[in-house]
Amino acid sequence: MNCCLFIIDIQNGFITQNTSHIPQRVKSLLEQNLFEYVIFTRFINTPNSPYVKYLNWHELKSPIELKIVDEIEPFAQVIFDKTIYTGCNEDTLNFLNKHNIQKVFICGLDTDSCVLKTAIDFFENNILPYILEHYSASTGGDKFHQAALLVLSQMIGINHILTQPLDQHILNKYL
């Protein structure tokens, strides 16, 4: 059974004062080369999306906003585009199944939306998600980030929320 690092939507358009610390943290994680498989997602907001239609949210459309941040872009060898909150879709599930991946270590933006939805969807597809709290944040701020972690601790289990920085020793406890 394999595992992977699943990096959600660390794109220029999601970098705010509340999330600006995440790219460097994720870069330091990637530089440790702990995972054989690293998957990135990239959110694309389409003109007819529910975000535009119901929330009047028009961000993440331009090439600059869509770009994975420069600090970690060189590590983005496997990228799955998505137009909804979840990164758990037919393409990612096929990739995970092809590589016999049963544990997914999730980080990225935003904890209260895409990270939360992706983790729950993987859980419901019998893939064990772990949330890397130190490498995740919410554009809405820490209260949204903490609220999401509270909900996730109930939905996927508190033991699947990892709060400390990751290294090989800590990762081995979960493999």
mmCIF file of C-alpha atoms in Angstrom:
data_model
loop_
_atom_site.group_PDB
_atom_site.id
_atom_site.type_symbol
_atom_site.label_atom_id
_atom_site.label_comp_id
_atom_site.label_asym_id
_atom_site.label_seq_id
_atom_site.Cartn_x
_atom_site.Cartn_y
_atom_site.Cartn_z
ATOM 1 C CA MET A 1 0.000 0.000 0.000
ATOM 2 C CA ASN A 2 1.375 3.378 -1.042
ATOM 3 C CA CYS A 3 0.729 6.938 0.111
ATOM 4 C CA CYS A 4 0.984 10.339 -1.505
ATOM 5 C CA LEU A 5 1.192 14.020 -0.747
ATOM 6 C CA PHE A 6 -1.912 15.777 -2.124
ATOM 7 C CA ILE A 7 -1.386 19.542 -2.469
ATOM 8 C CA ILE A 8 -4.563 21.522 -3.008
ATOM 9 C CA ASP A 9 -4.797 24.822 -4.880
ATOM 10 C CA ILE A 10 -1.665 26.647 -3.774
ATOM 11 C CA GLN A 11 -2.138 29.197 -6.532
ATOM 12 C CA ASN A 12 -1.392 32.911 -6.801
ATOM 13 C CA GLY A 13 -5.095 33.769 -6.592
ATOM 14 C CA PHE A 14 -5.415 32.162 -3.151
ATOM 15 C CA ILE A 15 -2.401 33.861 -1.580
ATOM 16 C CA THR A 16 -3.510 36.488 0.965
ATOM 17 C CA GLN A 17 -2.158 37.748 4.275
ATOM 18 C CA ASN A 18 -3.835 34.697 5.847
ATOM 19 C CA THR A 19 -2.190 32.172 3.512
ATOM 20 C CA SER A 20 1.132 33.760 2.505
ATOM 21 C CA HIS A 21 3.100 31.545 4.930
ATOM 22 C CA ILE A 22 1.961 28.299 3.300
ATOM 23 C CA PRO A 23 4.050 28.193 0.071
ATOM 24 C CA GLN A 24 7.350 28.297 1.970
ATOM 25 C CA ARG A 25 6.170 25.667 4.442
ATOM 26 C CA VAL A 26 5.059 23.374 1.619
ATOM 27 C CA LYS A 27 8.324 23.977 -0.221
ATOM 28 C CA SER A 28 10.263 22.857 2.872
ATOM 29 C CA LEU A 29 8.083 19.738 3.028
ATOM 30 C CA LEU A 30 8.641 18.973 -0.660
ATOM 31 C CA GLU A 31 12.398 19.467 -0.312
ATOM 32 C CA GLN A 32 12.486 16.599 2.194
ATOM 33 C CA ASN A 33 11.385 14.244 -0.618
ATOM 34 C CA LEU A 34 9.287 12.149 1.778
ATOM 35 C CA PHE A 35 6.703 11.017 -0.774
ATOM 36 C CA GLU A 36 7.152 8.937 -3.896
ATOM 37 C CA TYR A 37 3.940 10.424 -5.281
ATOM 38 C CA VAL A 38 3.054 14.116 -5.127
ATOM 39 C CA ILE A 39 -0.198 15.355 -6.625
ATOM 40 C CA PHE A 40 -1.173 18.986 -7.123
ATOM 41 C CA THR A 41 -4.628 20.339 -7.855
ATOM 42 C CA ARG A 42 -5.363 23.584 -9.638
ATOM 43 C CA PHE A 43 -8.737 25.281 -9.233
ATOM 44 C CA ILE A 44 -10.230 26.997 -12.289
ATOM 45 C CA ASN A 45 -13.299 29.188 -11.848
ATOM 46 C CA THR A 46 -15.435 28.929 -14.985
ATOM 47 C CA PRO A 47 -17.936 31.562 -16.170
ATOM 48 C CA ASN A 48 -20.973 29.392 -15.326
ATOM 49 C CA SER A 49 -19.642 28.004 -12.056
ATOM 50 C CA PRO A 50 -21.749 27.941 -8.896
ATOM 51 C CA TYR A 51 -19.153 30.308 -7.384
ATOM 52 C CA VAL A 52 -19.961 32.936 -10.025
ATOM 53 C CA LYS A 53 -23.654 32.128 -10.216
ATOM 54 C CA TYR A 54 -24.557 31.900 -6.522
ATOM 55 C CA LEU A 55 -21.700 33.597 -4.633
ATOM 56 C CA ASN A 56 -20.868 36.324 -7.163
ATOM 57 C CA TRP A 57 -17.214 35.277 -6.813
ATOM 58 C CA HIS A 58 -15.212 36.012 -9.965
ATOM 59 C CA GLU A 59 -11.670 35.225 -8.843
ATOM 60 C CA LEU A 60 -9.326 32.501 -10.112
ATOM 61 C CA LYS A 61 -9.931 33.058 -13.803
ATOM 62 C CA SER A 62 -6.827 34.841 -15.093
ATOM 63 C CA PRO A 63 -3.603 32.986 -15.956
ATOM 64 C CA ILE A 64 -1.730 34.850 -13.172
ATOM 65 C CA GLU A 65 -4.322 33.855 -10.526
ATOM 66 C CA LEU A 66 -4.436 30.256 -11.759
ATOM 67 C CA LYS A 67 -0.682 29.720 -11.670
ATOM 68 C CA ILE A 68 0.745 27.484 -8.954
ATOM 69 C CA VAL A 69 2.965 29.709 -6.804
ATOM 70 C CA ASP A 70 6.557 30.046 -7.969
ATOM 71 C CA GLU A 71 8.139 28.574 -4.811
ATOM 72 C CA ILE A 72 6.596 25.154 -5.358
ATOM 73 C CA GLU A 73 5.803 25.136 -9.082
ATOM 74 C CA PRO A 74 8.992 23.191 -9.976
ATOM 75 C CA PHE A 75 7.678 20.294 -7.854
ATOM 76 C CA ALA A 76 4.339 20.197 -9.698
ATOM 77 C CA GLN A 77 4.872 17.248 -12.006
ATOM 78 C CA VAL A 78 1.376 15.755 -11.586
ATOM 79 C CA ILE A 79 -1.402 18.359 -11.720
ATOM 80 C CA PHE A 80 -5.126 17.741 -11.839
ATOM 81 C CA ASP A 81 -7.326 20.671 -12.783
ATOM 82 C CA LYS A 82 -10.694 21.020 -11.075
ATOM 83 C CA THR A 83 -13.668 23.363 -11.262
ATOM 84 C CA ILE A 84 -15.309 22.454 -7.939
ATOM 85 C CA TYR A 85 -14.221 22.259 -4.300
ATOM 86 C CA THR A 86 -13.155 18.617 -4.252
ATOM 87 C CA GLY A 87 -9.936 17.242 -5.631
ATOM 88 C CA CYS A 88 -11.373 13.733 -5.336
ATOM 89 C CA ASN A 89 -12.667 12.976 -8.802
ATOM 90 C CA GLU A 90 -12.487 10.244 -11.430
ATOM 91 C CA ASP A 91 -9.030 11.332 -12.614
ATOM 92 C CA THR A 92 -7.466 11.477 -9.158
ATOM 93 C CA LEU A 93 -9.147 8.249 -8.055
ATOM 94 C CA ASN A 94 -7.841 6.503 -11.194
ATOM 95 C CA PHE A 95 -4.324 7.781 -10.447
ATOM 96 C CA LEU A 96 -4.516 6.601 -6.833
ATOM 97 C CA ASN A 97 -5.864 3.188 -7.838
ATOM 98 C CA LYS A 98 -3.249 2.770 -10.586
ATOM 99 C CA HIS A 99 -0.491 3.377 -8.042
ATOM 100 C CA ASN A 100 -2.168 1.430 -5.206
ATOM 101 C CA ILE A 101 -2.348 4.544 -3.022
ATOM 102 C CA GLN A 102 -4.575 4.076 0.028
ATOM 103 C CA LYS A 103 -3.344 6.921 2.254
ATOM 104 C CA VAL A 104 -3.395 10.560 1.200
ATOM 105 C CA PHE A 105 -1.623 13.314 3.127
ATOM 106 C CA ILE A 106 -3.522 16.482 2.265
ATOM 107 C CA CYS A 107 -2.417 20.100 2.548
ATOM 108 C CA GLY A 108 -3.176 23.376 0.879
ATOM 109 C CA LEU A 109 -5.817 26.040 0.503
ATOM 110 C CA ASP A 110 -8.497 26.564 1.734
ATOM 111 C CA THR A 111 -8.869 24.317 4.768
ATOM 112 C CA ASP A 112 -12.535 25.297 5.155
ATOM 113 C CA SER A 113 -13.524 24.422 1.595
ATOM 114 C CA CYS A 114 -11.349 22.476 -0.837
ATOM 115 C CA VAL A 115 -9.197 20.699 1.768
ATOM 116 C CA LEU A 116 -12.240 19.754 3.856
ATOM 117 C CA LYS A 117 -14.336 18.566 0.884
ATOM 118 C CA THR A 118 -11.466 16.605 -0.653
ATOM 119 C CA ALA A 119 -10.636 14.839 2.628
ATOM 120 C CA ILE A 120 -14.245 13.825 3.215
ATOM 121 C CA ASP A 121 -14.641 12.604 -0.357
ATOM 122 C CA PHE A 122 -11.473 10.498 -0.138
ATOM 123 C CA PHE A 123 -12.692 9.095 3.183
ATOM 124 C CA GLU A 124 -16.009 8.138 1.576
ATOM 125 C CA ASN A 125 -14.073 6.419 -1.228
ATOM 126 C CA ASN A 126 -12.173 4.273 1.323
ATOM 127 C CA ILE A 127 -8.936 6.207 0.941
ATOM 128 C CA LEU A 128 -7.530 7.257 4.300
ATOM 129 C CA PRO A 129 -6.962 11.034 4.447
ATOM 130 C CA TYR A 130 -4.574 12.791 6.787
ATOM 131 C CA ILE A 131 -4.741 16.566 7.075
ATOM 132 C CA LEU A 132 -1.397 18.345 7.354
ATOM 133 C CA GLU A 133 -2.537 21.314 9.427
ATOM 134 C CA HIS A 134 0.872 23.026 9.496
ATOM 135 C CA TYR A 135 0.836 23.167 5.687
ATOM 136 C CA SER A 136 -2.761 24.354 5.248
ATOM 137 C CA ALA A 137 -4.653 27.608 5.770
ATOM 138 C CA SER A 138 -7.789 29.508 4.808
ATOM 139 C CA THR A 139 -8.023 32.802 2.950
ATOM 140 C CA GLY A 140 -10.798 33.765 5.385
ATOM 141 C CA GLY A 141 -8.398 33.515 8.309
ATOM 142 C CA ASP A 142 -7.629 31.286 11.250
ATOM 143 C CA LYS A 143 -11.198 31.048 12.562
ATOM 144 C CA PHE A 144 -12.274 29.361 9.301
ATOM 145 C CA HIS A 145 -9.163 27.170 9.325
ATOM 146 C CA GLN A 146 -9.805 26.076 12.940
ATOM 147 C CA ALA A 147 -13.526 25.512 12.303
ATOM 148 C CA ALA A 148 -12.681 23.229 9.391
ATOM 149 C CA LEU A 149 -10.201 21.258 11.487
ATOM 150 C CA LEU A 150 -12.853 20.808 14.175
ATOM 151 C CA VAL A 151 -15.364 19.497 11.633
ATOM 152 C CA LEU A 152 -12.740 17.247 10.022
ATOM 153 C CA SER A 153 -11.717 15.813 13.405
ATOM 154 C CA GLN A 154 -15.299 14.613 13.800
ATOM 155 C CA MET A 155 -15.784 13.441 10.212
ATOM 156 C CA ILE A 156 -12.484 11.662 9.469
ATOM 157 C CA GLY A 157 -11.163 11.235 13.022
ATOM 158 C CA ILE A 158 -9.042 13.437 15.221
ATOM 159 C CA ASN A 159 -6.083 11.069 14.775
ATOM 160 C CA HIS A 160 -6.058 11.999 11.092
ATOM 161 C CA ILE A 161 -5.284 15.665 11.762
ATOM 162 C CA LEU A 162 -1.510 16.105 11.978
ATOM 163 C CA THR A 163 -0.625 19.418 13.596
ATOM 164 C CA GLN A 164 3.181 19.325 13.721
ATOM 165 C CA PRO A 165 5.654 19.857 10.867
ATOM 166 C CA LEU A 166 6.271 16.604 9.050
ATOM 167 C CA ASP A 167 9.553 14.736 8.792
ATOM 168 C CA GLN A 168 10.427 11.117 8.023
ATOM 169 C CA HIS A 169 10.224 10.037 11.661
ATOM 170 C CA ILE A 170 6.734 11.480 12.126
ATOM 171 C CA LEU A 171 5.535 10.234 8.735
ATOM 172 C CA ASN A 172 6.668 6.679 9.549
ATOM 173 C CA LYS A 173 4.182 6.597 12.448
ATOM 174 C CA TYR A 174 1.325 6.793 9.946
ATOM 175 C CA LEU A 175 2.613 4.409 7.285
#
